[in-house]
């Protein structure tokens, strides 16, 4: 569970019941510093003179605010819109995409005007119906660690459960899903778990749940009828990588219930990085052992000059064949969305 060192409250947040509830909860905790903000200058309250320290202190900072602009960001290709309940994450994964996306805002931010956000979602749903509109709840966050404080995910799950023309999805590296088990989801929310081998999690995914716990959490949600999926990412090629990833897929097979009636989603993504991400990672994790030697990778040109360093064509083909075979051999009722 996320235990912040400091909680910063934006003024308007106290106009909402959830804002007041969070204020009451933390002000009685002598370990937590409470700051009522008078402006939106959040960074000045996060100690640390450089990115290394700011990152670590930011990760222990909870900002309680409201979502002011209710124009949702698009979220292609996996969903139509981001659902902006939370941004940031307590985890410290070295390759996290948030390191570059939220580099100067490493704090966790929750929005307490949840009803306004869901009412806005309704407008997007109505504008597209009878087409289904998909909302992504983890585009700029991992929403699970703050869920015990806000219960916003559960509220969103139940909201979308009643919407015929909407679907909700989010992804997590955590296991604290018990409060979601009895939510009336109506099969409209897909929960995906990002998983990796033990070695990779221990080395790079600091302050996240272990892989077995994540899979056990997925099993509980599958038992409650949620569609579930797994993102195996980022996949690294290292000594014995095939043995380790085979063990991971075996573990999935062993722990998951055998009678899941909805296809299990699989997305497999190889490790890649941009020069911008590499530079940020080296500032925040100067001792990182992440394989980011440009000479060993193929440069893949991207849009707007943001090319990526990816594994070579042969390595990627090997990876593709390997995962296709391993997943096929274990799971009948599955949907391999992509292996890239
Ligand atoms: Fe980033 Fe996900 Fe790790 Fe959080 S758990 S730091 S969102 S990769």
Tab-separated table of C-alpha atoms and ligand atoms in Angstrom:
chain	number	residue	atom	x	y	z
A	1	UNK	CA	0.000	0.000	0.000
A	2	UNK	CA	1.129	3.516	-0.752
A	3	UNK	CA	2.130	5.416	2.398
A	4	UNK	CA	3.038	8.989	1.509
A	5	UNK	CA	5.490	11.167	3.457
A	6	UNK	CA	3.562	14.278	2.549
A	7	UNK	CA	0.102	15.085	1.279
A	8	UNK	CA	-0.480	18.309	-0.648
A	9	UNK	CA	-4.091	19.423	-0.870
A	10	UNK	CA	-5.238	21.783	-3.560
A	11	UNK	CA	-7.726	24.302	-2.234
A	12	UNK	CA	-10.747	23.171	-4.252
A	13	UNK	CA	-10.204	19.536	-3.285
A	14	UNK	CA	-11.706	20.283	0.126
A	15	UNK	CA	-15.013	21.194	-1.542
A	16	UNK	CA	-15.510	17.508	-2.381
A	17	UNK	CA	-16.402	14.731	0.108
A	18	UNK	CA	-13.430	12.609	-1.015
A	19	UNK	CA	-11.065	15.556	-0.566
A	20	UNK	CA	-12.358	16.117	2.980
A	21	UNK	CA	-12.129	12.404	3.730
A	22	UNK	CA	-8.492	12.269	2.617
A	23	UNK	CA	-7.678	15.389	4.622
A	24	UNK	CA	-9.221	13.866	7.764
A	25	UNK	CA	-7.471	10.592	7.196
A	26	UNK	CA	-3.982	12.049	6.869
A	27	UNK	CA	-4.129	14.969	9.294
A	28	UNK	CA	-4.345	12.567	12.226
A	29	UNK	CA	-1.249	10.730	11.081
A	30	UNK	CA	1.799	12.245	12.737
A	31	UNK	CA	4.111	10.595	10.181
A	32	UNK	CA	2.542	12.477	7.294
A	33	UNK	CA	3.201	16.134	6.577
A	34	UNK	CA	0.056	17.922	5.406
A	35	UNK	CA	0.337	20.987	3.221
A	36	UNK	CA	-2.647	23.003	2.066
A	37	UNK	CA	-1.649	24.544	-1.225
A	38	UNK	CA	-2.398	28.132	-2.033
A	39	UNK	CA	-1.095	27.952	-5.613
A	40	UNK	CA	-0.480	25.212	-8.130
A	41	UNK	CA	3.290	25.299	-7.596
A	42	UNK	CA	3.658	21.753	-6.358
A	43	UNK	CA	7.330	21.135	-7.061
A	44	UNK	CA	8.553	23.651	-4.483
A	45	UNK	CA	7.157	21.430	-1.713
A	46	UNK	CA	9.035	18.361	-2.888
A	47	UNK	CA	12.507	18.330	-1.336
A	48	UNK	CA	15.647	17.602	-3.378
A	49	UNK	CA	17.954	19.747	-5.435
A	50	UNK	CA	18.410	17.359	-8.351
A	51	UNK	CA	16.330	14.879	-10.339
A	52	UNK	CA	17.656	11.902	-8.381
A	53	UNK	CA	16.356	13.199	-5.057
A	54	UNK	CA	13.240	14.874	-6.470
A	55	UNK	CA	12.244	11.580	-8.046
A	56	UNK	CA	12.490	9.666	-4.779
A	57	UNK	CA	10.719	12.331	-2.723
A	58	UNK	CA	8.135	12.857	-5.457
A	59	UNK	CA	7.288	9.171	-5.332
A	60	UNK	CA	6.372	9.632	-1.652
A	61	UNK	CA	4.191	12.662	-2.305
A	62	UNK	CA	0.439	12.521	-2.736
A	63	UNK	CA	-1.295	15.474	-4.341
A	64	UNK	CA	-5.025	15.676	-3.764
A	65	UNK	CA	-6.608	17.804	-6.446
A	66	UNK	CA	-9.404	18.132	-8.946
A	67	UNK	CA	-9.360	17.478	-12.664
A	68	UNK	CA	-9.988	20.947	-13.999
A	69	UNK	CA	-9.958	20.476	-17.730
A	70	UNK	CA	-12.518	17.836	-18.487
A	71	UNK	CA	-11.290	17.318	-21.997
A	72	UNK	CA	-10.021	13.728	-21.943
A	73	UNK	CA	-6.809	12.816	-23.732
A	74	UNK	CA	-7.095	10.239	-26.471
A	75	UNK	CA	-5.501	6.875	-25.812
A	76	UNK	CA	-4.837	5.161	-29.107
A	77	UNK	CA	-4.594	2.386	-30.100
A	78	UNK	CA	-5.790	0.410	-27.056
A	79	UNK	CA	-8.663	2.679	-25.982
A	80	UNK	CA	-10.518	5.784	-27.074
A	81	UNK	CA	-9.913	7.978	-24.035
A	82	UNK	CA	-7.846	8.131	-20.878
A	83	UNK	CA	-9.927	8.223	-17.710
A	84	UNK	CA	-8.094	10.767	-15.554
A	85	UNK	CA	-8.642	9.502	-12.009
A	86	UNK	CA	-4.978	9.183	-10.994
A	87	UNK	CA	-1.605	10.143	-12.393
A	88	UNK	CA	1.814	8.992	-11.213
A	89	UNK	CA	2.717	5.887	-9.258
A	90	UNK	CA	4.564	4.930	-6.104
A	91	UNK	CA	6.559	2.282	-7.981
A	92	UNK	CA	10.129	2.940	-9.051
A	93	UNK	CA	10.511	0.838	-12.160
A	94	UNK	CA	13.673	1.827	-13.945
A	95	UNK	CA	12.134	1.571	-17.401
A	96	UNK	CA	8.801	3.147	-16.527
A	97	UNK	CA	7.356	5.232	-19.353
A	98	UNK	CA	6.301	7.784	-16.734
A	99	UNK	CA	9.968	8.680	-16.144
A	100	UNK	CA	9.942	10.528	-19.430
A	101	UNK	CA	6.235	11.418	-19.521
A	102	UNK	CA	6.022	12.863	-16.013
A	103	UNK	CA	9.745	13.533	-15.496
A	104	UNK	CA	9.187	16.804	-13.663
A	105	UNK	CA	6.031	15.546	-11.923
A	106	UNK	CA	6.991	12.272	-10.263
A	107	UNK	CA	4.321	12.669	-7.570
A	108	UNK	CA	1.109	10.706	-7.294
A	109	UNK	CA	-1.966	12.792	-7.958
A	110	UNK	CA	-5.550	11.782	-7.308
A	111	UNK	CA	-8.572	13.676	-8.558
A	112	UNK	CA	-11.414	13.932	-6.084
A	113	UNK	CA	-14.096	15.210	-8.486
A	114	UNK	CA	-14.780	11.651	-9.591
A	115	UNK	CA	-18.461	12.326	-10.389
A	116	UNK	CA	-17.527	15.190	-12.726
A	117	UNK	CA	-15.050	12.879	-14.476
A	118	UNK	CA	-17.620	10.103	-14.890
A	119	UNK	CA	-20.274	12.578	-16.083
A	120	UNK	CA	-17.821	13.744	-18.704
A	121	UNK	CA	-17.188	10.115	-19.710
A	122	UNK	CA	-20.926	9.814	-20.250
A	123	UNK	CA	-20.810	12.658	-22.771
A	124	UNK	CA	-18.111	10.868	-24.742
A	125	UNK	CA	-20.111	7.623	-24.614
A	126	UNK	CA	-23.288	9.311	-25.828
A	127	UNK	CA	-21.458	11.039	-28.661
A	128	UNK	CA	-20.227	7.694	-30.036
A	129	UNK	CA	-23.084	5.314	-29.336
A	130	UNK	CA	-24.072	2.783	-30.626
A	131	UNK	CA	-20.292	2.358	-31.041
A	132	UNK	CA	-18.575	1.136	-27.869
A	133	UNK	CA	-16.260	3.662	-26.208
A	134	UNK	CA	-13.262	2.292	-24.312
A	135	UNK	CA	-11.669	4.165	-21.417
A	136	UNK	CA	-8.173	3.429	-20.091
A	137	UNK	CA	-7.639	3.981	-16.366
A	138	UNK	CA	-3.866	3.547	-16.244
A	139	UNK	CA	-2.545	5.661	-19.111
A	140	UNK	CA	-0.391	7.807	-16.817
A	141	UNK	CA	-0.488	5.858	-13.572
A	142	UNK	CA	-0.814	2.599	-11.748
A	143	UNK	CA	-4.155	3.213	-10.039
A	144	UNK	CA	-4.110	0.270	-7.581
A	145	UNK	CA	-1.803	1.594	-4.808
A	146	UNK	CA	-4.083	4.600	-4.116
A	147	UNK	CA	-7.321	2.667	-4.444
A	148	UNK	CA	-7.562	1.897	-0.678
A	149	UNK	CA	-7.675	5.671	-0.110
A	150	UNK	CA	-10.030	6.740	-2.881
A	151	UNK	CA	-12.152	3.772	-3.997
A	152	UNK	CA	-12.356	5.629	-7.309
A	153	UNK	CA	-11.567	2.610	-9.457
A	154	UNK	CA	-14.375	0.653	-7.879
A	155	UNK	CA	-16.737	3.540	-8.497
A	156	UNK	CA	-15.616	3.738	-12.134
A	157	UNK	CA	-15.920	-0.041	-12.577
A	158	UNK	CA	-19.498	0.013	-11.279
A	159	UNK	CA	-20.303	3.068	-13.355
A	160	UNK	CA	-19.092	1.431	-16.576
A	161	UNK	CA	-20.773	-1.806	-15.532
A	162	UNK	CA	-24.102	-0.041	-16.080
A	163	UNK	CA	-23.118	1.544	-19.403
A	164	UNK	CA	-24.104	-0.585	-22.339
A	165	UNK	CA	-21.911	1.334	-24.761
A	166	UNK	CA	-18.746	1.644	-22.684
A	167	UNK	CA	-15.840	-0.508	-21.561
A	168	UNK	CA	-13.128	0.192	-19.029
A	169	UNK	CA	-9.643	-1.226	-18.695
A	170	UNK	CA	-6.542	-0.645	-16.643
A	171	UNK	CA	-3.216	-2.304	-16.012
A	172	UNK	CA	-1.275	-2.821	-12.801
A	173	UNK	CA	1.883	-4.245	-11.270
A	174	UNK	CA	0.227	-4.577	-7.852
A	175	UNK	CA	-1.970	-7.137	-6.146
A	176	UNK	CA	-4.211	-5.212	-3.760
A	177	UNK	CA	-7.454	-5.885	-5.619
A	178	UNK	CA	-9.647	-7.292	-2.849
A	179	UNK	CA	-11.901	-4.231	-2.725
A	180	UNK	CA	-12.718	-4.739	-6.426
A	181	UNK	CA	-13.800	-8.343	-6.168
A	182	UNK	CA	-17.426	-7.637	-5.324
A	183	UNK	CA	-17.776	-4.639	-7.671
A	184	UNK	CA	-20.692	-4.935	-10.079
A	185	UNK	CA	-18.515	-4.890	-13.177
A	186	UNK	CA	-20.911	-6.689	-15.524
A	187	UNK	CA	-17.929	-7.913	-17.556
A	188	UNK	CA	-17.298	-4.368	-18.793
A	189	UNK	CA	-13.891	-3.883	-17.117
A	190	UNK	CA	-10.797	-5.727	-18.250
A	191	UNK	CA	-7.975	-5.844	-15.719
A	192	UNK	CA	-4.527	-6.482	-17.120
A	193	UNK	CA	-1.485	-7.378	-15.077
A	194	UNK	CA	1.955	-6.428	-16.203
A	195	UNK	CA	4.287	-9.306	-15.401
A	196	UNK	CA	7.894	-10.274	-15.880
A	197	UNK	CA	10.415	-12.822	-14.677
A	198	UNK	CA	11.506	-12.808	-11.050
A	199	UNK	CA	14.982	-11.690	-12.025
A	200	UNK	CA	13.723	-8.680	-13.976
A	201	UNK	CA	11.254	-7.634	-11.283
A	202	UNK	CA	13.883	-7.839	-8.538
A	203	UNK	CA	16.397	-5.937	-10.591
A	204	UNK	CA	14.258	-3.190	-12.087
A	205	UNK	CA	10.721	-2.978	-10.669
A	206	UNK	CA	11.360	-1.462	-7.246
A	207	UNK	CA	8.447	-1.105	-4.820
A	208	UNK	CA	6.030	-3.207	-6.843
A	209	UNK	CA	4.368	-6.533	-5.967
A	210	UNK	CA	6.121	-9.842	-6.684
A	211	UNK	CA	5.002	-11.741	-9.769
A	212	UNK	CA	3.257	-14.545	-7.895
A	213	UNK	CA	1.132	-12.045	-6.003
A	214	UNK	CA	0.149	-10.291	-9.210
A	215	UNK	CA	-0.930	-13.568	-10.775
A	216	UNK	CA	-2.837	-14.571	-7.638
A	217	UNK	CA	-4.651	-11.228	-7.802
A	218	UNK	CA	-5.508	-11.903	-11.450
A	219	UNK	CA	-6.859	-15.312	-10.458
A	220	UNK	CA	-9.149	-13.733	-7.851
A	221	UNK	CA	-10.527	-11.274	-10.394
A	222	UNK	CA	-10.991	-14.004	-12.996
A	223	UNK	CA	-12.932	-15.959	-10.368
A	224	UNK	CA	-15.192	-12.942	-9.955
A	225	UNK	CA	-15.892	-12.917	-13.677
A	226	UNK	CA	-13.647	-10.054	-14.775
A	227	UNK	CA	-12.034	-10.366	-18.190
A	228	UNK	CA	-8.292	-10.475	-17.466
A	229	UNK	CA	-5.135	-10.071	-19.477
A	230	UNK	CA	-1.366	-10.111	-19.115
A	231	UNK	CA	1.191	-7.774	-20.509
A	232	UNK	CA	4.528	-9.541	-20.523
A	233	UNK	CA	6.805	-6.537	-20.754
A	234	UNK	CA	9.399	-5.445	-21.263
A	235	UNK	CA	10.897	-8.712	-22.446
A	236	UNK	CA	14.688	-8.838	-22.143
A	237	UNK	CA	17.090	-11.206	-23.807
A	238	UNK	CA	19.628	-12.384	-21.249
A	239	UNK	CA	21.316	-15.671	-20.298
A	240	UNK	CA	18.567	-18.251	-19.770
A	241	UNK	CA	15.809	-15.818	-20.723
A	242	UNK	CA	13.781	-18.567	-22.355
A	243	UNK	CA	13.886	-20.763	-19.238
A	244	UNK	CA	12.798	-17.847	-17.072
A	245	UNK	CA	9.947	-16.740	-19.339
A	246	UNK	CA	8.834	-20.360	-19.746
A	247	UNK	CA	8.705	-20.620	-15.953
A	248	UNK	CA	6.615	-17.442	-15.875
A	249	UNK	CA	4.072	-18.860	-18.328
A	250	UNK	CA	4.034	-22.126	-16.345
A	251	UNK	CA	3.312	-20.139	-13.211
A	252	UNK	CA	0.412	-18.422	-14.942
A	253	UNK	CA	-0.962	-21.752	-16.009
A	254	UNK	CA	-0.622	-23.257	-12.521
A	255	UNK	CA	-2.149	-20.367	-10.588
A	256	UNK	CA	-4.990	-19.283	-12.871
A	257	UNK	CA	-8.319	-21.092	-12.557
A	258	UNK	CA	-8.815	-23.667	-15.305
A	259	UNK	CA	-12.413	-22.752	-15.994
A	260	UNK	CA	-12.051	-19.133	-17.083
A	261	UNK	CA	-14.768	-18.640	-19.676
A	262	UNK	CA	-13.475	-15.410	-21.218
A	263	UNK	CA	-10.357	-15.469	-23.382
A	264	UNK	CA	-7.214	-14.426	-21.497
A	265	UNK	CA	-5.552	-11.485	-23.249
A	266	UNK	CA	-1.821	-11.533	-23.919
A	267	UNK	CA	0.331	-8.636	-25.016
A	268	UNK	CA	4.074	-9.211	-25.273
A	269	UNK	CA	6.384	-6.241	-25.718
A	270	UNK	CA	10.150	-6.438	-26.178
A	271	UNK	CA	12.419	-3.950	-24.446
A	272	UNK	CA	13.069	-0.757	-26.397
A	273	UNK	CA	14.174	2.738	-25.458
A	274	UNK	CA	14.525	6.206	-26.912
A	275	UNK	CA	17.581	8.381	-26.363
A	276	UNK	CA	15.417	10.757	-24.323
A	277	UNK	CA	14.273	7.940	-22.019
A	278	UNK	CA	17.822	6.646	-21.658
A	279	UNK	CA	19.081	10.085	-20.595
A	280	UNK	CA	16.313	10.441	-18.000
A	281	UNK	CA	16.888	6.925	-16.656
A	282	UNK	CA	20.615	7.605	-16.274
A	283	UNK	CA	19.886	10.684	-14.178
A	284	UNK	CA	17.388	8.959	-11.917
A	285	UNK	CA	19.137	5.561	-11.768
A	286	UNK	CA	22.823	6.313	-12.418
A	287	UNK	CA	23.809	2.751	-11.462
A	288	UNK	CA	21.266	1.090	-13.724
A	289	UNK	CA	22.180	-2.206	-15.365
A	290	UNK	CA	19.434	-1.854	-17.980
A	291	UNK	CA	20.809	-3.006	-21.334
A	292	UNK	CA	20.905	0.280	-23.240
A	293	UNK	CA	23.979	-0.099	-25.405
A	294	UNK	CA	22.961	1.491	-28.709
A	295	UNK	CA	25.464	-0.586	-30.686
A	296	UNK	CA	23.727	-3.805	-29.701
A	297	UNK	CA	20.340	-2.632	-30.958
A	298	UNK	CA	18.653	-1.752	-34.189
A	299	UNK	CA	17.492	1.839	-34.562
A	300	UNK	CA	13.900	2.010	-35.629
A	301	UNK	CA	12.815	5.352	-37.026
A	302	UNK	CA	9.630	6.710	-35.512
A	303	UNK	CA	7.272	9.603	-35.984
A	304	UNK	CA	8.531	13.119	-35.157
A	305	UNK	CA	12.156	11.949	-34.948
A	306	UNK	CA	11.564	9.854	-31.811
A	307	UNK	CA	13.287	6.719	-33.008
A	308	UNK	CA	13.690	3.714	-30.752
A	309	UNK	CA	16.480	1.260	-30.075
A	310	UNK	CA	14.933	-2.185	-30.441
A	311	UNK	CA	16.282	-5.736	-30.566
A	312	UNK	CA	17.494	-6.956	-33.969
A	313	UNK	CA	15.106	-8.473	-36.482
A	314	UNK	CA	16.417	-12.005	-35.788
A	315	UNK	CA	16.136	-11.562	-32.019
A	316	UNK	CA	12.585	-10.272	-32.353
A	317	UNK	CA	11.573	-13.160	-34.589
A	318	UNK	CA	13.047	-15.609	-32.086
A	319	UNK	CA	11.102	-13.905	-29.309
A	320	UNK	CA	7.889	-13.966	-31.321
A	321	UNK	CA	8.203	-17.681	-32.127
A	322	UNK	CA	9.065	-18.493	-28.538
A	323	UNK	CA	6.096	-16.710	-26.938
A	324	UNK	CA	3.624	-17.851	-29.557
A	325	UNK	CA	4.599	-21.463	-28.958
A	326	UNK	CA	4.718	-21.262	-25.163
A	327	UNK	CA	1.395	-19.458	-24.800
A	328	UNK	CA	-0.283	-21.698	-27.392
A	329	UNK	CA	0.900	-24.821	-25.631
A	330	UNK	CA	-0.563	-23.795	-22.291
A	331	UNK	CA	-3.703	-21.755	-23.001
A	332	UNK	CA	-6.564	-22.739	-25.252
A	333	UNK	CA	-8.947	-19.918	-24.515
A	334	UNK	CA	-6.718	-16.907	-25.095
A	335	UNK	CA	-6.271	-13.918	-27.328
A	336	UNK	CA	-2.671	-13.071	-28.196
A	337	UNK	CA	-3.122	-9.446	-29.184
A	338	UNK	CA	0.440	-8.848	-30.300
A	339	UNK	CA	4.041	-9.864	-29.742
A	340	UNK	CA	6.256	-6.956	-30.705
B	1	LIG	FE1	5.690	2.883	-13.789
B	1	LIG	FE2	3.982	0.848	-13.658
B	1	LIG	FE3	6.323	0.755	-12.388
B	1	LIG	FE4	4.427	2.379	-11.557
B	1	LIG	S1	4.325	0.161	-11.556
B	1	LIG	S2	6.602	2.876	-11.746
B	1	LIG	S3	3.480	3.019	-13.483
B	1	LIG	S4	6.004	0.823	-14.606
